[in-house]
XYZ file of C-alpha atoms in Angstrom:
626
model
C 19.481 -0.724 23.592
C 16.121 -2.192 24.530
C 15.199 -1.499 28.318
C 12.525 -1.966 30.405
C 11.112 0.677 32.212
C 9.954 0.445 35.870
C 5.897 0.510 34.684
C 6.102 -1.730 31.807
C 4.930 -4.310 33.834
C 1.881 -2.994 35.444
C 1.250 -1.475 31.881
C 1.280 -5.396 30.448
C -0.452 -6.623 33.354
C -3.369 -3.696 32.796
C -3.153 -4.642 29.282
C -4.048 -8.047 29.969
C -6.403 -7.336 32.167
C -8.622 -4.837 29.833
C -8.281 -7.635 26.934
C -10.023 -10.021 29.450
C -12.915 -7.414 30.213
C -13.233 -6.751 26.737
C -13.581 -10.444 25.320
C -15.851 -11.585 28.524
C -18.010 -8.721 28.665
C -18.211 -8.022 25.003
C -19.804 -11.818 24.568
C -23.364 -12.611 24.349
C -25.279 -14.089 27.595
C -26.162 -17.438 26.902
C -28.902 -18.394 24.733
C -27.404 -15.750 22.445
C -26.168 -15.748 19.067
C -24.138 -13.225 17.374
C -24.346 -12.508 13.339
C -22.477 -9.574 12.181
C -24.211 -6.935 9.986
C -23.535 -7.825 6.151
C -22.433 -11.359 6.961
C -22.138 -13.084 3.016
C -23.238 -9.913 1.239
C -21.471 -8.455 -1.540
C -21.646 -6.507 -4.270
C -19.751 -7.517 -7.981
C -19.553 -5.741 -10.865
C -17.725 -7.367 -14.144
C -16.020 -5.236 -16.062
C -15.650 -6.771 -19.786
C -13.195 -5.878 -22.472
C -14.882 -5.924 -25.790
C -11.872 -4.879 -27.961
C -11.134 -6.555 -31.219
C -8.132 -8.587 -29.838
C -10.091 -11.103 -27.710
C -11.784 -12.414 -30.936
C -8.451 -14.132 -31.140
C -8.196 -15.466 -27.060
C -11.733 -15.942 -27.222
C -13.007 -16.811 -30.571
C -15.907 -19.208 -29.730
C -17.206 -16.599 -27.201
C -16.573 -18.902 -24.138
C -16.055 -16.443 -21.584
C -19.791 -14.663 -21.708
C -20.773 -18.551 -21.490
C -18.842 -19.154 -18.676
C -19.349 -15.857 -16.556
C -23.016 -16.771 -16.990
C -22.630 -20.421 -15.397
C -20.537 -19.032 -12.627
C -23.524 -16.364 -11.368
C -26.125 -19.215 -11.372
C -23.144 -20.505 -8.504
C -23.167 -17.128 -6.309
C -25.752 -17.305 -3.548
C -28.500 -15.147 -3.441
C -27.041 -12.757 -1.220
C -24.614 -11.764 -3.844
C -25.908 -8.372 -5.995
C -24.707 -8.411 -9.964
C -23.615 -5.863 -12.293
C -22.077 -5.422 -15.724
C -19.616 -3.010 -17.409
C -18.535 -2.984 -21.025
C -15.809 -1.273 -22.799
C -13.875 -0.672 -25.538
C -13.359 2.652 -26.820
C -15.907 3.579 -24.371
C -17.455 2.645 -21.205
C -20.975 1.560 -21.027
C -23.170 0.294 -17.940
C -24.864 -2.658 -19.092
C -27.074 -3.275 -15.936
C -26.955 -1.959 -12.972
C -26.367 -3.761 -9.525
C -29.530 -6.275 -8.757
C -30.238 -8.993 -6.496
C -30.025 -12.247 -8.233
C -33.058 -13.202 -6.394
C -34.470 -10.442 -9.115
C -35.363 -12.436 -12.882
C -35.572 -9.260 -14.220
C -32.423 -8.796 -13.231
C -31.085 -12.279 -14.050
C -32.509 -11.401 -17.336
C -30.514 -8.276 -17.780
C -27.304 -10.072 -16.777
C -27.656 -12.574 -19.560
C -28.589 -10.019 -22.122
C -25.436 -8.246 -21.094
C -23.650 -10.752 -22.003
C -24.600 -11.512 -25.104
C -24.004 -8.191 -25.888
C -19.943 -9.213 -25.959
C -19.148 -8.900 -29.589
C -15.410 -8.466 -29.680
C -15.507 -5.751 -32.139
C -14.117 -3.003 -30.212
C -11.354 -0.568 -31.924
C -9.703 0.437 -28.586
C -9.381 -0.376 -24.919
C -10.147 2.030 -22.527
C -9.541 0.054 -19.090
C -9.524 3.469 -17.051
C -12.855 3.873 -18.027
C -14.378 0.667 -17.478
C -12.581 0.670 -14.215
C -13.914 4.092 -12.767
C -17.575 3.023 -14.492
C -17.795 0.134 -12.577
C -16.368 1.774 -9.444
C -18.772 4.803 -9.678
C -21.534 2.213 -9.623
C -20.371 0.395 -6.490
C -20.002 3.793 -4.717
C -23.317 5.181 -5.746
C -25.367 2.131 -5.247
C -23.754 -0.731 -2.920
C -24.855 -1.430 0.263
C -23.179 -0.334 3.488
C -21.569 -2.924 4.878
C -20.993 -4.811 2.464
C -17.763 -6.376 0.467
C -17.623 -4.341 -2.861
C -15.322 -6.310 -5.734
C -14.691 -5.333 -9.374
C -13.573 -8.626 -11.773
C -11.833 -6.906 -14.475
C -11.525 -8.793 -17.494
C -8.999 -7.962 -20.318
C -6.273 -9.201 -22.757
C -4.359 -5.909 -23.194
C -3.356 -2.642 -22.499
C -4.744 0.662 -22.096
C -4.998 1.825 -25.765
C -7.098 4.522 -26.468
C -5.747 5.337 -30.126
C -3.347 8.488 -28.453
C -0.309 7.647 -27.127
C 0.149 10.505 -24.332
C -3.585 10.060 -23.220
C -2.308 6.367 -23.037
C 0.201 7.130 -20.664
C -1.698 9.286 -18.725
C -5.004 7.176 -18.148
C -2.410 4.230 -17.604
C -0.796 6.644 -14.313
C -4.794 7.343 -13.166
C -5.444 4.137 -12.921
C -2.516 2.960 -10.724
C -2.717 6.225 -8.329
C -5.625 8.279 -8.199
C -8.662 5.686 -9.152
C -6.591 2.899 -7.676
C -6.476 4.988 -4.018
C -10.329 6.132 -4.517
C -10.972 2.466 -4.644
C -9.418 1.362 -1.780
C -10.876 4.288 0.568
C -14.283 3.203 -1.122
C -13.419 0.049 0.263
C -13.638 -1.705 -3.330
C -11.316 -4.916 -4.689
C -10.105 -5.129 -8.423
C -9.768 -8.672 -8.516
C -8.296 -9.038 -12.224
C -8.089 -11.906 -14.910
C -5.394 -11.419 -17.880
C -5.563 -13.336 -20.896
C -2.053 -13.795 -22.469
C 1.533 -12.448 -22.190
C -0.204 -9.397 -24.352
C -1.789 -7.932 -21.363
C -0.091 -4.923 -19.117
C 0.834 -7.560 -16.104
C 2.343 -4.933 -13.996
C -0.891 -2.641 -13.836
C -3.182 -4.947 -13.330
C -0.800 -6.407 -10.453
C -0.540 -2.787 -8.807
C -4.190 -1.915 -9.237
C -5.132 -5.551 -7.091
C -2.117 -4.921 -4.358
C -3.176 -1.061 -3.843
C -6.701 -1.963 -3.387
C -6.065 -4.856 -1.196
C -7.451 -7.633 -3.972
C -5.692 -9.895 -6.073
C -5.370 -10.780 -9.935
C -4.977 -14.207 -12.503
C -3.541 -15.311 -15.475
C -5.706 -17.221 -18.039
C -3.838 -18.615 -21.130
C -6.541 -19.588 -22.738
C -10.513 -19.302 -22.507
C -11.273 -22.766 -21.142
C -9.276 -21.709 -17.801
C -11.628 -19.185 -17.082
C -14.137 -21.247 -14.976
C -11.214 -22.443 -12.813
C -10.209 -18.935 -12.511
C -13.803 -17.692 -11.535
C -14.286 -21.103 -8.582
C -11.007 -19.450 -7.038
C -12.374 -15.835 -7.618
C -15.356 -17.063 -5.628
C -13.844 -16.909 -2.322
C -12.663 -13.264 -2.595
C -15.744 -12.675 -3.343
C -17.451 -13.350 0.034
C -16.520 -12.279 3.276
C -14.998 -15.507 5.806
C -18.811 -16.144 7.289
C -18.070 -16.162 11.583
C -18.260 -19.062 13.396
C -21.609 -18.871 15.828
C -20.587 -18.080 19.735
C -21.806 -21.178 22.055
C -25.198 -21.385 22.668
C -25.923 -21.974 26.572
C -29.307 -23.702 26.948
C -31.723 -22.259 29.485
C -33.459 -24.632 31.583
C -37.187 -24.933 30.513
C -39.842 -22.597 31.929
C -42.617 -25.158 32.780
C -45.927 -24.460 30.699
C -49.225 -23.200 32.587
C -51.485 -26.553 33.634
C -54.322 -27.375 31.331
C -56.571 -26.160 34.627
C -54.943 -22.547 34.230
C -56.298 -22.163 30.398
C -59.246 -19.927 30.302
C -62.307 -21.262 28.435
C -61.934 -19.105 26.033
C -58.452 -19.466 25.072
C -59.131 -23.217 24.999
C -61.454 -23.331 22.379
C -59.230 -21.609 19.927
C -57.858 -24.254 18.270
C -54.516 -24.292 16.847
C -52.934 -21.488 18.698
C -50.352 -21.642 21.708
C -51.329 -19.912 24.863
C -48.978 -16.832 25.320
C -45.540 -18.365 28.186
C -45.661 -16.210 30.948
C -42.338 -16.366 32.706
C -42.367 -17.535 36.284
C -40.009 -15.730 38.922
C -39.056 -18.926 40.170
C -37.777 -20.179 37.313
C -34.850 -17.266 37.675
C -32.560 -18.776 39.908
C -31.772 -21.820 37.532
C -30.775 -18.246 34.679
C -28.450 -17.422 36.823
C -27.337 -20.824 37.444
C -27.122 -21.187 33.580
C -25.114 -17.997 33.735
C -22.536 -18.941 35.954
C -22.506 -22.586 34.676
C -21.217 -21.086 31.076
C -18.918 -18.071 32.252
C -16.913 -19.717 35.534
C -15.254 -22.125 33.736
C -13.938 -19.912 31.395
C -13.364 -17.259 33.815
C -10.620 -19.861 35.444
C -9.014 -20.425 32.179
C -8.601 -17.193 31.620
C -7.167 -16.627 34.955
C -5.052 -19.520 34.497
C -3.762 -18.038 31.124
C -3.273 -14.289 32.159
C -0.628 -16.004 34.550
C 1.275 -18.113 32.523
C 1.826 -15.070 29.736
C 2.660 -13.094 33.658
C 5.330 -15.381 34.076
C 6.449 -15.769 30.375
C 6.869 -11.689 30.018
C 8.817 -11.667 33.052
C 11.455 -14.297 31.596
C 11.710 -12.715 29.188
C 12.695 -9.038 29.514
C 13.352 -10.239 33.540
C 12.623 -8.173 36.660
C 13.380 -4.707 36.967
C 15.217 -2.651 39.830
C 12.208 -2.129 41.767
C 11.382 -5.729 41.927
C 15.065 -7.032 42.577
C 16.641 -6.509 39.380
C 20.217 -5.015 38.866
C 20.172 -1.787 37.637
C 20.959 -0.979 34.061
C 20.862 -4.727 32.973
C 19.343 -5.049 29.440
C 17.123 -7.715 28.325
C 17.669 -10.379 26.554
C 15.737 -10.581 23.337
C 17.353 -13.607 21.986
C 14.813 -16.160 20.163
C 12.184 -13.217 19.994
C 10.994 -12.593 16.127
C 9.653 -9.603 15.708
C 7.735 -8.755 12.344
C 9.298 -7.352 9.365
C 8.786 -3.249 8.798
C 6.704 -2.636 5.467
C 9.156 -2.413 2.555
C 8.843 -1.538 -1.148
C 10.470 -2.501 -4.697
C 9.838 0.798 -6.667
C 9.975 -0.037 -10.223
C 12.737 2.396 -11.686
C 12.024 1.183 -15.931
C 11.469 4.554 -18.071
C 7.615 3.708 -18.395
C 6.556 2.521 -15.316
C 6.043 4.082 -12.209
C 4.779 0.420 -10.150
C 5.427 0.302 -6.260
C 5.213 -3.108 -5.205
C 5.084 -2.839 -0.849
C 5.403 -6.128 1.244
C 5.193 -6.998 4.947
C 6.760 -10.328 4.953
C 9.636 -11.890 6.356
C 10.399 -13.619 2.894
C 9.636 -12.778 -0.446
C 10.175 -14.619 -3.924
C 11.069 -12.604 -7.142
C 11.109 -14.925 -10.248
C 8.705 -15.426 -13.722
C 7.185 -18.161 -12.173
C 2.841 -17.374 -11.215
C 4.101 -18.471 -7.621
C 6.123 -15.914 -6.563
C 5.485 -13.106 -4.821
C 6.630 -10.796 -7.095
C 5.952 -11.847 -10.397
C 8.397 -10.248 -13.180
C 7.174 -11.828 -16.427
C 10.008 -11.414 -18.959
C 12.043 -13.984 -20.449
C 15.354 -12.250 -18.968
C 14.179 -13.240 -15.489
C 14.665 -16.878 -14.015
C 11.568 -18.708 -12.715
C 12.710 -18.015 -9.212
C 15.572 -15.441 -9.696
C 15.887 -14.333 -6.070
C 14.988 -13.762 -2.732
C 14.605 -10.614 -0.042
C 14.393 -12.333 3.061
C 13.922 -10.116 6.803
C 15.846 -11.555 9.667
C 17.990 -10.294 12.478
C 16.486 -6.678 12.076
C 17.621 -6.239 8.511
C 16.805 -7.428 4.655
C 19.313 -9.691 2.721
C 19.031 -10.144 -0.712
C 20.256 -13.308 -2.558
C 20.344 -15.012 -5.919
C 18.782 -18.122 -6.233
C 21.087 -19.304 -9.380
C 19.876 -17.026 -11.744
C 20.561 -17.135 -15.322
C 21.096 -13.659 -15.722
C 22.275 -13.165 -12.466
C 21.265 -10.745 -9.650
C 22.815 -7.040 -9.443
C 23.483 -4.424 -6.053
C 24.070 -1.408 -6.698
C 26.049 -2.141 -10.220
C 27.847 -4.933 -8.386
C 27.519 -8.883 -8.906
C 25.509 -10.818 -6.462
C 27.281 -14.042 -5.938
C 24.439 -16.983 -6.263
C 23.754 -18.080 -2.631
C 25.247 -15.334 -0.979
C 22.848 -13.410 1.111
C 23.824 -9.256 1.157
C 22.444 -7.111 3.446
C 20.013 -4.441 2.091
C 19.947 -0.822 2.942
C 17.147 1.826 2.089
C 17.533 3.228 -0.899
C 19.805 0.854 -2.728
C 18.882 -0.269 -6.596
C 18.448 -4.116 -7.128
C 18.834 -5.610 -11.075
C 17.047 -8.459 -11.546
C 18.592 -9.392 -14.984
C 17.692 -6.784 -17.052
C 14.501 -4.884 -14.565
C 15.815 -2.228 -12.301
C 14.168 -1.779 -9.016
C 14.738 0.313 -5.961
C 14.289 -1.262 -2.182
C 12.926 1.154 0.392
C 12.285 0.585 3.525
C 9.750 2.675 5.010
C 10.627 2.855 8.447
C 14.415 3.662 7.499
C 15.387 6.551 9.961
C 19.324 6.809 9.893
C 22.338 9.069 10.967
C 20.274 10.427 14.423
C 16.581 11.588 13.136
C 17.658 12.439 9.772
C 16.512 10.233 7.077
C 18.801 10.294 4.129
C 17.155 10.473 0.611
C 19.015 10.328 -2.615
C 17.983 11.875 -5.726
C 14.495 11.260 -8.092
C 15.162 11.296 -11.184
C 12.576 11.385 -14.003
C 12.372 9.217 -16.866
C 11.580 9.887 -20.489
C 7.968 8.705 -20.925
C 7.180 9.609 -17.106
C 3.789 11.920 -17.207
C 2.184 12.930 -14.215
C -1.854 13.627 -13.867
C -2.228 16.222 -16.279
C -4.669 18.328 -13.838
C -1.376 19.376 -12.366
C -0.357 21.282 -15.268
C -2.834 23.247 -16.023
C -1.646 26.452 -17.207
C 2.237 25.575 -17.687
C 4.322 26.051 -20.021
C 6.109 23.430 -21.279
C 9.612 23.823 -19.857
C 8.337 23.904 -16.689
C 6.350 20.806 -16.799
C 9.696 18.004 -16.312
C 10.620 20.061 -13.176
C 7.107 19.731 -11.486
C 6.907 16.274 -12.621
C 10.474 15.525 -11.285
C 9.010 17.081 -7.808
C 5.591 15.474 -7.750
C 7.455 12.572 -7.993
C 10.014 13.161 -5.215
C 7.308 13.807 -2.854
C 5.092 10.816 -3.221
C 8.324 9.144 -1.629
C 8.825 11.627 0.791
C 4.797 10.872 2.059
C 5.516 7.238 2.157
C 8.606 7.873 5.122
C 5.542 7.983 8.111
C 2.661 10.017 9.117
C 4.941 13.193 9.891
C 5.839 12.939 6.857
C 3.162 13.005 4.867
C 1.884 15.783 6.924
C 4.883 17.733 5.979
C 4.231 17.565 2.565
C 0.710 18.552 2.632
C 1.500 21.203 4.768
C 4.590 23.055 3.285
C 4.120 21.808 -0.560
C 0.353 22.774 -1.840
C -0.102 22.456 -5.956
C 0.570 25.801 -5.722
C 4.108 26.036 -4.125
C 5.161 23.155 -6.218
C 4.096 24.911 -9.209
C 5.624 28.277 -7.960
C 8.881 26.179 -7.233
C 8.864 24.449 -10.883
C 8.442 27.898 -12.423
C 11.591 28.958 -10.021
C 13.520 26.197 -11.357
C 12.765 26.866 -14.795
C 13.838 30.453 -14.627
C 17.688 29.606 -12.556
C 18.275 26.762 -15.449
C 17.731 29.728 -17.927
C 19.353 32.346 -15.974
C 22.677 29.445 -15.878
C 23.169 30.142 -19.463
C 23.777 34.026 -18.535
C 25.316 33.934 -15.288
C 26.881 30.658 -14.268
C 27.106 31.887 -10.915
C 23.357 32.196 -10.135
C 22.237 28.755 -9.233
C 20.039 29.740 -6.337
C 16.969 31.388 -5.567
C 14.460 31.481 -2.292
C 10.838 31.804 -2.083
C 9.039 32.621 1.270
C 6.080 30.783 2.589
C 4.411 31.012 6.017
C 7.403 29.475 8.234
C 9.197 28.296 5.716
C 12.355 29.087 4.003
C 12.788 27.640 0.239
C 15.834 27.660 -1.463
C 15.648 26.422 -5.264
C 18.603 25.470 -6.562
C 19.681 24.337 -10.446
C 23.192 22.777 -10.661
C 25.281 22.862 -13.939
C 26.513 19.057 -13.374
C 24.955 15.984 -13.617
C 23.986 14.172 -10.553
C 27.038 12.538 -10.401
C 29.179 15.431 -10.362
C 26.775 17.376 -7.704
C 29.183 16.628 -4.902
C 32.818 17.534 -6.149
C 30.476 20.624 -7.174
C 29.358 21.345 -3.682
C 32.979 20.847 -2.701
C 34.496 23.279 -5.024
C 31.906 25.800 -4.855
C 30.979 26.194 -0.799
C 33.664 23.449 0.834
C 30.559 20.891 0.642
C 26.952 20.388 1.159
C 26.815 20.879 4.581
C 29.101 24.108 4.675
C 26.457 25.546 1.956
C 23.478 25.169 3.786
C 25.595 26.193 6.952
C 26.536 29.453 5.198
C 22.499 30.466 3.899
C 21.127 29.553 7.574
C 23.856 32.056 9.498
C 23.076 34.709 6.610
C 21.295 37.684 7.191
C 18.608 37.123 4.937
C 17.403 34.294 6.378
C 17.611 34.965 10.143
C 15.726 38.339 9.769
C 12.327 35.887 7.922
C 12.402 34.066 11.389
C 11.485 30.654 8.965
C 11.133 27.781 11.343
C 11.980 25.472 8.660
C 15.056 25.554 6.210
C 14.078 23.742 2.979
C 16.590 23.283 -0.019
C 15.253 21.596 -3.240
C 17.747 20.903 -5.794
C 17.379 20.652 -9.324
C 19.471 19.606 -12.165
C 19.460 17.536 -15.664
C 21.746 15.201 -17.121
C 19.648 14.249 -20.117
C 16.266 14.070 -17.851
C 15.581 16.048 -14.854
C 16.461 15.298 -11.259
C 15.541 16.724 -7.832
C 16.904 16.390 -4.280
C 15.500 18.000 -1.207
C 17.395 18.800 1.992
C 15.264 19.542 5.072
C 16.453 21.533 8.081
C 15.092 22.482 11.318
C 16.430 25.624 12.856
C 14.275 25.967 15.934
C 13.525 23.494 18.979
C 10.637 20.853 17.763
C 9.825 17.856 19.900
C 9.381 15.883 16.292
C 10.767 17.745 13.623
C 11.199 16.706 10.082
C 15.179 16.139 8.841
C 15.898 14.944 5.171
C 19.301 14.799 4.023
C 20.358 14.610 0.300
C 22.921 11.973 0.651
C 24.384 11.867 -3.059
C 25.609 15.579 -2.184
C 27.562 14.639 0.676
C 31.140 13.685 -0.101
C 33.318 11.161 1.645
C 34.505 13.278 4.336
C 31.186 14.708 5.341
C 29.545 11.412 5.731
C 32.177 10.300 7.766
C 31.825 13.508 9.804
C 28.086 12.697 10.299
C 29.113 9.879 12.033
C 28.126 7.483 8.831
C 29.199 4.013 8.808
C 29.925 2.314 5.337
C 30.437 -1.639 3.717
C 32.377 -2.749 1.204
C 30.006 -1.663 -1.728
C 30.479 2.014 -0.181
C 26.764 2.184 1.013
C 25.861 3.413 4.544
C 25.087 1.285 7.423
């Protein structure tokens, strides 16, 4: 329960009072007028698919026309540049002022270099072209955008390069952009075109994408481009106006100064023209001062209704606050796309969010199976609900039906069908059962690739394990900040590797020894345990059961052994592996000496009914924890 503490009061008050200091002190004296560094600059560079297909979206060549009627629109404080690609990537013309002809010239020239005769599509390198050239040459400062233009997919002729340009775009080059501070504002011409990574490379790098159906809705397109393209110009602070210094006399002019014609004599500033500054001064700041005053008070007396007065100030001891009519913003939340090809993470911070086929939602899911507004995930009373807005194909939790118009709360972790599209809902502030977060299983599907720089020098077997872990630890990062540091720290490319190749070897060893499912590796202060199981995922529980007496009693059993208490690990770390036509990995996390904010990760599909309800785990009627 919510309480206030004896200082929180003071603390808001002190607050309040260093927000006023800041905002009056940190504005300009009057006669003063504030422009921010870089205020309308920005730098653009078009990236243009020039593969064979557009010749059929595009076969009058309207787009170069249009592109080149929308830069005569950008003002002048706007720098140009231009990307081609097909098979290849090639810089067309560098960034330049449009204020430059030669470079006005260049930018037209470009264009007409748009042939459409292209064999392939390489967006990844058109993409990292383009964003090479806004790292390397824009201005500080400055709002850096790429407009990517294209009607397709990544197709580069190889299939497995496909899929693993297709993964570099939507993580590595997609991150690189957004700590570059660069956009990817796309355009997609027809249902031909890979919607989902064009819609995760503009969400991860903080810009946004369009559809065009056909090539006369690309100026439309461009006009509402335009005002991504600029950054929101500030509004000018008030200008106080001085009083006027009086100008010398005609009798105070020197001779020679008066018979230069045509130039002012030089206003010397009289000291008793000072007092009516100060004047000025006071004129512009007291009034505002008072509101200010005025308003500090009434949010004094509004915080004080609201969480009331504590026990030094009269309150009764112990009482809690009432929070009632207080909304507090939503935690940032996820829909990880679970389809065999994809690997999209769509993350949201609002209180309501559409899913439908419709352009206006705010997840877009364009397949026929999926109703123009299918459903809704709405935040309210500190938890999600999800609900079908009369779906044709109808709205599934967790295997079960969703009634149409029946809101159902939403837990971390659970899978959501929307018709036919599976997705996963986390919520990234989930902590559960105590500090423990509980983390179900990764599984890996059968055209998931990773980088292949994190390969390098595997063998083949190996390779689904590491990519099943990889995986497992991206969602791991996105828990918090200790998190993330955790995984940096205790799993390097090397460990995970070393692990992988651990794996591999128990899953062979099974074959010869069904006993031997475990193994442990050593690392600074902590403890691995690699573990292969002989079941599927399903089965990993009644395993556990039969086996040790459960999860818990297992890992109970290795942390009183002998062999672990003589390492004097810090940190007890069991990563699970097992395949029931693809890989899967689990990871239990488990510290054994006093931390003020340690890391705990359960594996919750290993726990059976008995231990969860021994954990002190409360369940609904779809058997998922509360």
């Amino acid at each position: 329960m919510y309480r206030i503490s004896p200082a929180r009061p003071v603390v808001i008050f002190l607050l309040l009072l260093a927000t006023v200091a800041v905002f009056v002190f940190g504005m300009q004296p009057p006669g003063h007028c504030v422009q921010s560094e870089g205020d309308g600059m920005a730098d653009v560079v078009f990236v243009f698919d020039n593969s064979g297909s557009m010749r059929k979206n595009d076969p009058q060549f309207q787009t170069p026309k249009t592109v080149l009627a929308f830069l005569e629109q950008l003002p002048e404080t706007v720098r140009v540049g231009m990307v081609l690609f097909d098979q290849r990537a090639r810089l067309l013309q560098p960034l330049g002022d449009l204020t430059d002809p030669v470079a006005r010239q260049g930018l037209a020239e470009s264009l007409e270099k748009v042939d459409y005769r292209g064999k392939f599509t390489d967006s990844a390198a058109g993409i990292e072209r383009a964003a090479y050239e806004l790292k390397t040459k824009g201005r500080a400062h400055t709002r850096k955008s790429i407009i990517f233009l294209t009607d397709g997919i990544v197709d580069t002729g190889n299939r497995q390069k496909d899929s693993e340009r297709t993964r570099w775009l939507k993580t590595d080059l997609a991150a690189d952009c957004r700590a570059s501070g660069i956009r990817i504002l796309g355009i997609a011409f027809t249902e031909n075109a890979d919607f989902p990574l064009i819609q995760t490379m503009a969400t991860r790098t903080e810009g946004t994408y369009f559809r065009a159906a056909q090539a006369e809705d690309i100026a439309g397109v461009l006009d509402r481009l335009q005002a991504f393209l600029l950054p929101p110009s500030p509004a000018p602070l008030p200008v106080a106006m001085a009083e006027p210094v009086p100008a010398p006399t005609p009798a105070a002019e020197t001779p020679e100064k008066a018979d230069d014609a045509g130039v002012s004599p030089p206003v010397v500033p009289d000291v008793a023209t000072m007092p009516n500054a100060s004047r000025s001064f006071w004129k512009f700041y007291l009034p505002l001062l008072l509101i200010i005053f005025v308003l500090m008070g009434m949010v004094a007396v509004l915080v004080f209704k609201l969480f009331s007065l504590p026990a030094w100030l009269g309150g009764r001891k112990g009482e809690t606050p009432s929070m009632m009519g207080v909304r507090t913003p939503p935690p940032q939340w996820e829909l990880q796309d679970l389809g065999p090809d994809s690997i999209a993470v769509y993350r949201f911070d609002k209180a309501r969010v559409t899913v439908g086929r419709d352009g206006k939602n705010d997840l877009l899911l364009a397949t026929a199976t999926v109703s123009n507004l299918h459903a809704t995930i709405e935040y309210r009373d500190g938890a999600f609900y999800l609900e079908d807005q009369r779906s044709t194909n109808g709205t599934r939790l967790n295997d079960h039906q969703v009634p149409a118009n029946t809101p159902l709360r939403l837990k971390s972790g659970d899978r959501i069908n929307f018709a036919n599209l599976t997705f996963q809902f986390i919520r990234l502030d989930q902590i559960i059962s105590g500090d423990t977060v509980l983390l179900d299983i990764t599984a890996l599907g059968a055209q998931a690739e990773e980088p292949s720089d994190l390969h390098t020098g595997m063998v083949e077997s190996e390779k689904p394990f590491l990519d099943c872990l990889v995986r497992h630890l991206e969602r791991i990062r996105l828990l918090g900040e200790k998190y993330h540091r955790f995984v940096e720290t205790c799993f390097s490319g090397a460990m995970c590797t070393a692990i992988a190749i651990q794996a591999r070897e128990n899953m062979q060893q099974l074959h010869i020894d069904p006993e031997h499912t475990c193994s442990s590796l050593i690392k600074g202060n902590v403890f691995y345990v690699i573990c292969t199981l002989p079941v599927p995922a399903d089965d990993a529980s009644r395993w556990f059961g039969d086996q040790h007496g459960g999860f818990t009693q297992f890992i109970f059993k290795w942390i009183k052994s002998d062999g672990y208490d003589v390492t004097a690990c810090d940190l007890f770390c069991v990563v699970t592996f097992g395949g029931d036509g693809h890989p899967w990995v689990s990871m239990t996390v488990v510290p054994t000496h006093d931390e003020p904010d340690p890391v705990e990760i359960m594996s919750v599909n290993f726990l059976s009914d008995e231990e969860k309800v021994e954990l002190g785990m409360e369940f609904d009627d779809h058997g998922r924890v509360l």
